[in-house]
Coordinates of C-alpha atoms in Angstrom, one line a residue:
Chain A
M249 CA 0.0 0.0 0.0
V250 CA 2.8 2.4 1.0
E251 CA 4.7 1.5 -2.2
R252 CA 1.6 2.1 -4.3
I253 CA 0.9 5.5 -2.8
E254 CA 4.5 6.5 -3.4
D255 CA 4.3 5.4 -7.0
L256 CA 1.6 8.0 -7.4
N257 CA 3.8 10.9 -6.5
L258 CA 4.7 13.4 -9.2
P259 CA 7.7 15.6 -8.6
N260 CA 6.8 18.5 -6.2
A261 CA 9.0 21.0 -8.0
V262 CA 7.2 20.5 -11.3
I263 CA 3.8 20.5 -9.7
G264 CA 4.6 23.8 -8.0
R265 CA 5.8 25.3 -11.2
L266 CA 2.8 24.3 -13.2
I267 CA 0.4 25.6 -10.5
K268 CA 2.3 28.9 -10.3
E269 CA 2.2 29.4 -14.1
A270 CA -1.6 29.0 -14.0
L271 CA -2.1 31.7 -11.4
P272 CA -1.7 35.5 -11.1
E273 CA 1.7 36.6 -9.7
S274 CA 0.2 37.7 -6.4
A275 CA -1.2 34.3 -5.7
S276 CA 0.5 31.6 -3.6
V277 CA -0.3 28.0 -2.7
S278 CA -0.2 26.4 0.8
K279 CA 1.7 23.1 1.1
E280 CA -1.6 21.2 1.8
A281 CA -3.2 22.7 -1.3
R282 CA -0.2 21.8 -3.5
A283 CA -0.2 18.2 -2.1
A284 CA -4.0 17.9 -2.8
I285 CA -3.6 19.1 -6.4
A286 CA -0.6 16.7 -6.9
R287 CA -2.7 13.8 -5.6
A288 CA -5.6 14.8 -7.8
A289 CA -3.3 14.9 -10.8
S290 CA -2.1 11.4 -10.2
V291 CA -5.6 10.1 -9.8
F292 CA -6.5 11.9 -13.0
A293 CA -3.7 10.1 -14.8
I294 CA -4.9 6.7 -13.6
F295 CA -8.5 7.6 -14.3
V296 CA -7.7 8.6 -17.9
T297 CA -5.5 5.5 -18.3
S298 CA -8.1 3.0 -17.1
S299 CA -10.9 4.6 -19.1
S300 CA -8.7 4.5 -22.2
T301 CA -7.8 0.9 -21.5
A302 CA -11.5 0.0 -21.4
L303 CA -12.1 1.9 -24.6
A304 CA -9.3 0.1 -26.4
H305 CA -10.6 -3.3 -25.3
K306 CA -14.0 -2.4 -26.8
Q307 CA -12.2 -1.7 -30.0
N308 CA -10.2 -4.9 -29.8
H309 CA -6.7 -3.4 -29.7
K310 CA -4.2 -3.9 -26.8
T311 CA -1.9 -1.0 -27.2
I312 CA -3.1 2.4 -26.0
T313 CA -2.5 5.2 -28.5
A314 CA -2.8 9.0 -28.3
K315 CA -6.1 8.7 -30.2
D316 CA -7.6 6.5 -27.5
I317 CA -6.5 9.1 -24.9
L318 CA -8.0 12.0 -26.8
Q319 CA -11.3 10.1 -27.4
T320 CA -11.4 9.2 -23.7
L321 CA -10.9 12.8 -22.6
T322 CA -13.8 13.8 -24.7
E323 CA -16.0 11.2 -23.1
L324 CA -14.9 12.1 -19.6
D325 CA -16.0 15.8 -20.2
F326 CA -12.5 17.1 -20.6
E327 CA -13.1 17.9 -24.3
S328 CA -11.7 21.4 -23.6
F329 CA -8.3 19.9 -23.3
V330 CA -8.4 18.2 -26.7
P331 CA -7.6 21.1 -29.1
S332 CA -4.3 22.1 -27.4
L333 CA -3.4 18.4 -26.9
T334 CA -3.9 17.8 -30.6
Q335 CA -1.6 20.7 -31.4
D336 CA 1.0 19.4 -28.9
L337 CA 0.9 16.0 -30.5
E338 CA 1.7 17.4 -33.9
V339 CA 4.7 19.3 -32.4
Y340 CA 5.8 16.1 -30.7
R341 CA 5.7 14.0 -33.9
K342 CA 7.6 16.7 -35.7
V343 CA 10.3 16.7 -33.0
V344 CA 10.6 13.0 -33.0
K345 CA 10.9 13.0 -36.8
E346 CA 13.6 15.8 -36.8
K347 CA 15.5 13.9 -34.1
K348 CA 15.6 10.8 -36.2
E349 CA 16.8 12.8 -39.3
S350 CA 19.4 14.8 -37.4
K351 CA 20.8 11.6 -35.9
A352 CA 21.1 10.1 -39.4
S353 CA 23.0 13.2 -40.7
K354 CA 25.2 13.2 -37.6
K355 CA 26.4 9.7 -38.4
D356 CA 27.3 10.9 -41.9
S357 CA 29.3 13.9 -40.6
N358 CA 31.1 11.7 -38.0
T359 CA 32.3 9.5 -40.9
A360 CA 33.5 12.6 -42.7
E361 CA 35.3 13.8 -39.6
N362 CA 37.1 10.5 -39.2
A363 CA 38.3 10.6 -42.8
N364 CA 39.5 14.2 -42.3
A365 CA 41.4 13.2 -39.1
S366 CA 43.1 10.3 -40.9
A367 CA 44.1 12.6 -43.7
T368 CA 45.5 15.2 -41.3
A369 CA 47.5 12.5 -39.4
T370 CA 49.0 11.3 -42.7
A371 CA 49.9 14.8 -43.7
E372 CA 51.6 15.5 -40.4
E373 CA 53.6 12.3 -40.6
A374 CA 54.9 13.0 -44.2
P375 CA 57.6 15.6 -43.2
E376 CA 59.2 13.2 -40.7
Chain B
M167 CA 54.9 18.7 -28.7
A168 CA 53.7 17.6 -32.1
S169 CA 53.7 14.0 -31.2
E170 CA 51.8 14.7 -27.9
E171 CA 49.1 16.5 -29.9
L172 CA 48.9 13.6 -32.3
F173 CA 48.6 11.1 -29.4
E174 CA 45.9 13.2 -27.7
A175 CA 43.9 13.4 -30.9
E176 CA 44.0 9.7 -31.4
F177 CA 43.0 9.1 -27.8
S178 CA 40.0 11.4 -28.0
E179 CA 39.0 9.7 -31.2
E180 CA 39.1 6.3 -29.6
Q181 CA 37.0 7.6 -26.7
D182 CA 34.4 9.0 -29.2
L183 CA 34.3 5.6 -30.9
E184 CA 33.9 3.7 -27.7
H185 CA 31.1 6.1 -26.7
Q186 CA 29.4 5.7 -30.0
Q187 CA 29.7 1.9 -29.8
A188 CA 28.3 1.9 -26.3
M189 CA 25.3 3.9 -27.5
E190 CA 24.8 1.7 -30.5
T191 CA 24.9 -1.3 -28.2
E192 CA 22.3 0.2 -26.0
E193 CA 20.2 1.0 -29.0
A194 CA 20.6 -2.6 -30.3
E195 CA 19.6 -4.0 -26.9
L196 CA 16.6 -1.7 -26.8
A197 CA 15.5 -2.7 -30.2
E198 CA 15.9 -6.4 -29.3
T199 CA 13.9 -5.9 -26.2
E200 CA 11.1 -4.0 -27.7
E201 CA 10.9 -5.5 -31.2
P202 CA 9.1 -8.8 -30.6
L203 CA 6.2 -7.0 -28.9
E204 CA 6.0 -4.2 -31.3
I205 CA 6.0 -6.4 -34.4
T206 CA 3.0 -8.2 -33.1
E207 CA 1.0 -5.2 -31.9
E208 CA 2.0 -2.0 -33.6
S209 CA 2.2 -0.5 -37.0
P210 CA 5.7 0.0 -38.5
D211 CA 5.8 3.7 -37.8
N212 CA 5.4 3.3 -34.0
P213 CA 8.5 1.2 -33.2
E214 CA 10.7 3.9 -34.8
A215 CA 8.9 6.7 -32.9
E216 CA 9.4 4.8 -29.6
S217 CA 13.0 4.1 -30.4
T218 CA 13.7 7.7 -31.1
T219 CA 11.8 8.9 -28.0
E220 CA 13.8 6.4 -25.8
Q221 CA 16.9 8.0 -27.1
L222 CA 15.5 11.4 -26.2
T223 CA 15.0 10.1 -22.7
E224 CA 18.5 8.7 -22.6
K225 CA 20.3 11.8 -23.7
P226 CA 20.3 13.6 -20.4
V227 CA 22.0 10.6 -18.7
T228 CA 24.8 10.4 -21.2
N229 CA 25.3 14.2 -21.1
G230 CA 26.3 14.0 -24.7
N231 CA 24.3 16.9 -25.9
K232 CA 22.2 19.4 -24.0
A233 CA 20.0 20.7 -26.8
P234 CA 17.8 17.6 -27.1
A235 CA 17.3 17.6 -23.4
D236 CA 16.2 21.2 -23.6
N237 CA 13.8 20.2 -26.3
E238 CA 12.3 17.5 -24.3
A239 CA 12.1 19.8 -21.2
K240 CA 10.1 22.2 -23.2
M241 CA 7.7 19.6 -24.5
T242 CA 6.6 18.3 -21.2
Q243 CA 7.6 19.4 -17.7
L244 CA 6.5 16.2 -16.1
P245 CA 8.9 13.2 -16.5
L246 CA 7.4 10.8 -19.0
A247 CA 8.9 7.8 -17.2
R248 CA 6.9 8.7 -14.0
I249 CA 3.7 9.1 -16.0
R250 CA 4.3 5.7 -17.6
N251 CA 4.7 4.1 -14.2
I252 CA 1.5 5.7 -13.0
M253 CA -0.3 4.4 -16.0
K254 CA 1.0 0.9 -15.3
L255 CA -0.8 0.9 -12.0
D256 CA -3.8 0.0 -14.1
P257 CA -3.7 -3.9 -14.1
D258 CA -5.7 -4.1 -17.3
L259 CA -3.3 -1.9 -19.3
H260 CA -1.4 -4.0 -21.7
M261 CA 0.8 -1.4 -23.4
A262 CA 0.8 2.3 -24.1
N263 CA 2.8 3.7 -27.0
N264 CA 5.0 6.8 -26.4
E265 CA 2.5 9.2 -28.0
A266 CA -0.1 8.0 -25.5
V267 CA 2.2 8.6 -22.6
F268 CA 3.1 12.0 -23.9
I269 CA -0.6 13.0 -24.3
V270 CA -1.4 11.8 -20.8
A271 CA 1.5 13.9 -19.5
K272 CA 0.2 17.0 -21.3
A273 CA -3.3 16.3 -20.2
V274 CA -2.1 16.1 -16.6
E275 CA -0.4 19.5 -17.0
L276 CA -3.6 21.0 -18.3
F277 CA -5.5 19.4 -15.5
I278 CA -3.2 20.9 -12.9
A279 CA -3.5 24.4 -14.4
S280 CA -7.3 24.1 -14.7
L281 CA -7.7 22.8 -11.1
S282 CA -5.4 25.6 -9.8
R283 CA -7.4 28.3 -11.5
E284 CA -10.7 26.9 -10.3
S285 CA -9.3 26.6 -6.7
Y286 CA -8.1 30.2 -6.9
T287 CA -11.6 31.5 -7.6
Y288 CA -12.6 30.3 -4.1
T289 CA -9.4 31.9 -2.7
A290 CA -10.3 35.2 -4.3
Q291 CA -13.9 35.0 -3.0
S292 CA -12.4 34.9 0.5
K293 CA -10.3 37.9 -0.2
K294 CA -7.2 35.8 0.3
K295 CA -4.0 35.3 -1.8
T296 CA -2.9 31.9 -0.6
I297 CA -4.8 28.8 -2.0
Q298 CA -5.7 26.5 0.9
K299 CA -6.7 22.9 0.7
R300 CA -10.3 23.7 1.4
D301 CA -10.3 25.9 -1.7
V302 CA -9.1 22.9 -3.7
D303 CA -11.8 20.7 -2.1
M304 CA -14.5 23.2 -2.9
A305 CA -13.3 23.4 -6.6
I306 CA -13.4 19.6 -6.8
S307 CA -16.9 19.5 -5.4
A308 CA -18.2 22.2 -7.7
V309 CA -17.0 20.8 -11.1
D310 CA -19.0 17.8 -12.5
S311 CA -16.1 16.5 -14.5
L312 CA -14.1 16.1 -11.3
L313 CA -16.6 13.7 -9.7
F314 CA -14.0 10.9 -10.2
L315 CA -12.0 12.5 -7.4
D316 CA -14.6 12.0 -4.7
G317 CA -13.2 9.5 -2.3
A318 CA -10.0 9.3 -4.2
M319 CA -8.6 12.3 -2.2
N320 CA -8.8 10.6 1.2
F321 CA -6.3 7.8 0.9

C-alpha cells in the first residue's frame, strides 16, 4: 500500500511550477493545497488510463494510443483539453521526426570527420 | 609537442568511438527488447517513434548533448517515465505507446492548471491570496467532470 501510494507521486517542483504558471503573480499556494492538487493529478492520470484501456478493449486493440486518450478525454468531459493536446501531439511528432533525421545526418558527418582526421594525421607524418 | 598532440587526438577519437559503440549497443539491446512485442501489436511507424523517444529520454543521462534535453524539457515538464509508471498501475493496461504517454503527461499538466485556476476562484472570493486545501476541495466538489476525485482524495 505504501509502495503504491509513493508510486503515485509526481515531482513536487514540477507540480509547484505548473500551479504557479496557471495563477496570477500575487497568488501563492499552501503546502496542503499543492499536495492535494498533486494527488488529484495522479488520480486523474490513472482515471484517464483505465478509461482508455476500457475503450481500447472495446475496439479490440491492446496498445493504448494517443487517439484513445483523446477520445477518452472527450467522453470524460475534458473535451476542452483536446484542441491544445492535438496541437502538442503534432509538435511532438515533428520533434521525433527531426530527431531521427538529425541523428542520421550526424552519423554521416562523423564518418566525414574521421576521414579528415586520418588525412591530417597522414599529412603530419609526411615531413618526418 | 607535435607527437603529444597527435597522441591526444587519437586518444579522444578512440573515446568517441567507444562512446558511440556503447550507445549503439544500448540501441541494439533496446531494439531487441522491444521489437518482438512491437512487431505483433503496432504499425511499422510506431517502433521507430518509440525508439527515437527512448533516445530522447536517454540523452540527459549520457550528457552527450544538452540541446535535445532542452527540447524534451520544453515539450513536457512532467517526467514521461513517471507518467508511464503511474499508467502501469492499471492492471488491465497491456501497453501504451510513447505518444499516449506524452498526451497523458500534457493532459495532466492542463488538469493541474485548470484545477489551480478553479481553486483560486474560491481563494479570491475569501479575499485571500494563498490557496488553501479547502479551496481545492471546494473546486473539486463544484465541477462535474471532477466527480471521479470523490473518495480518491482521502487515501
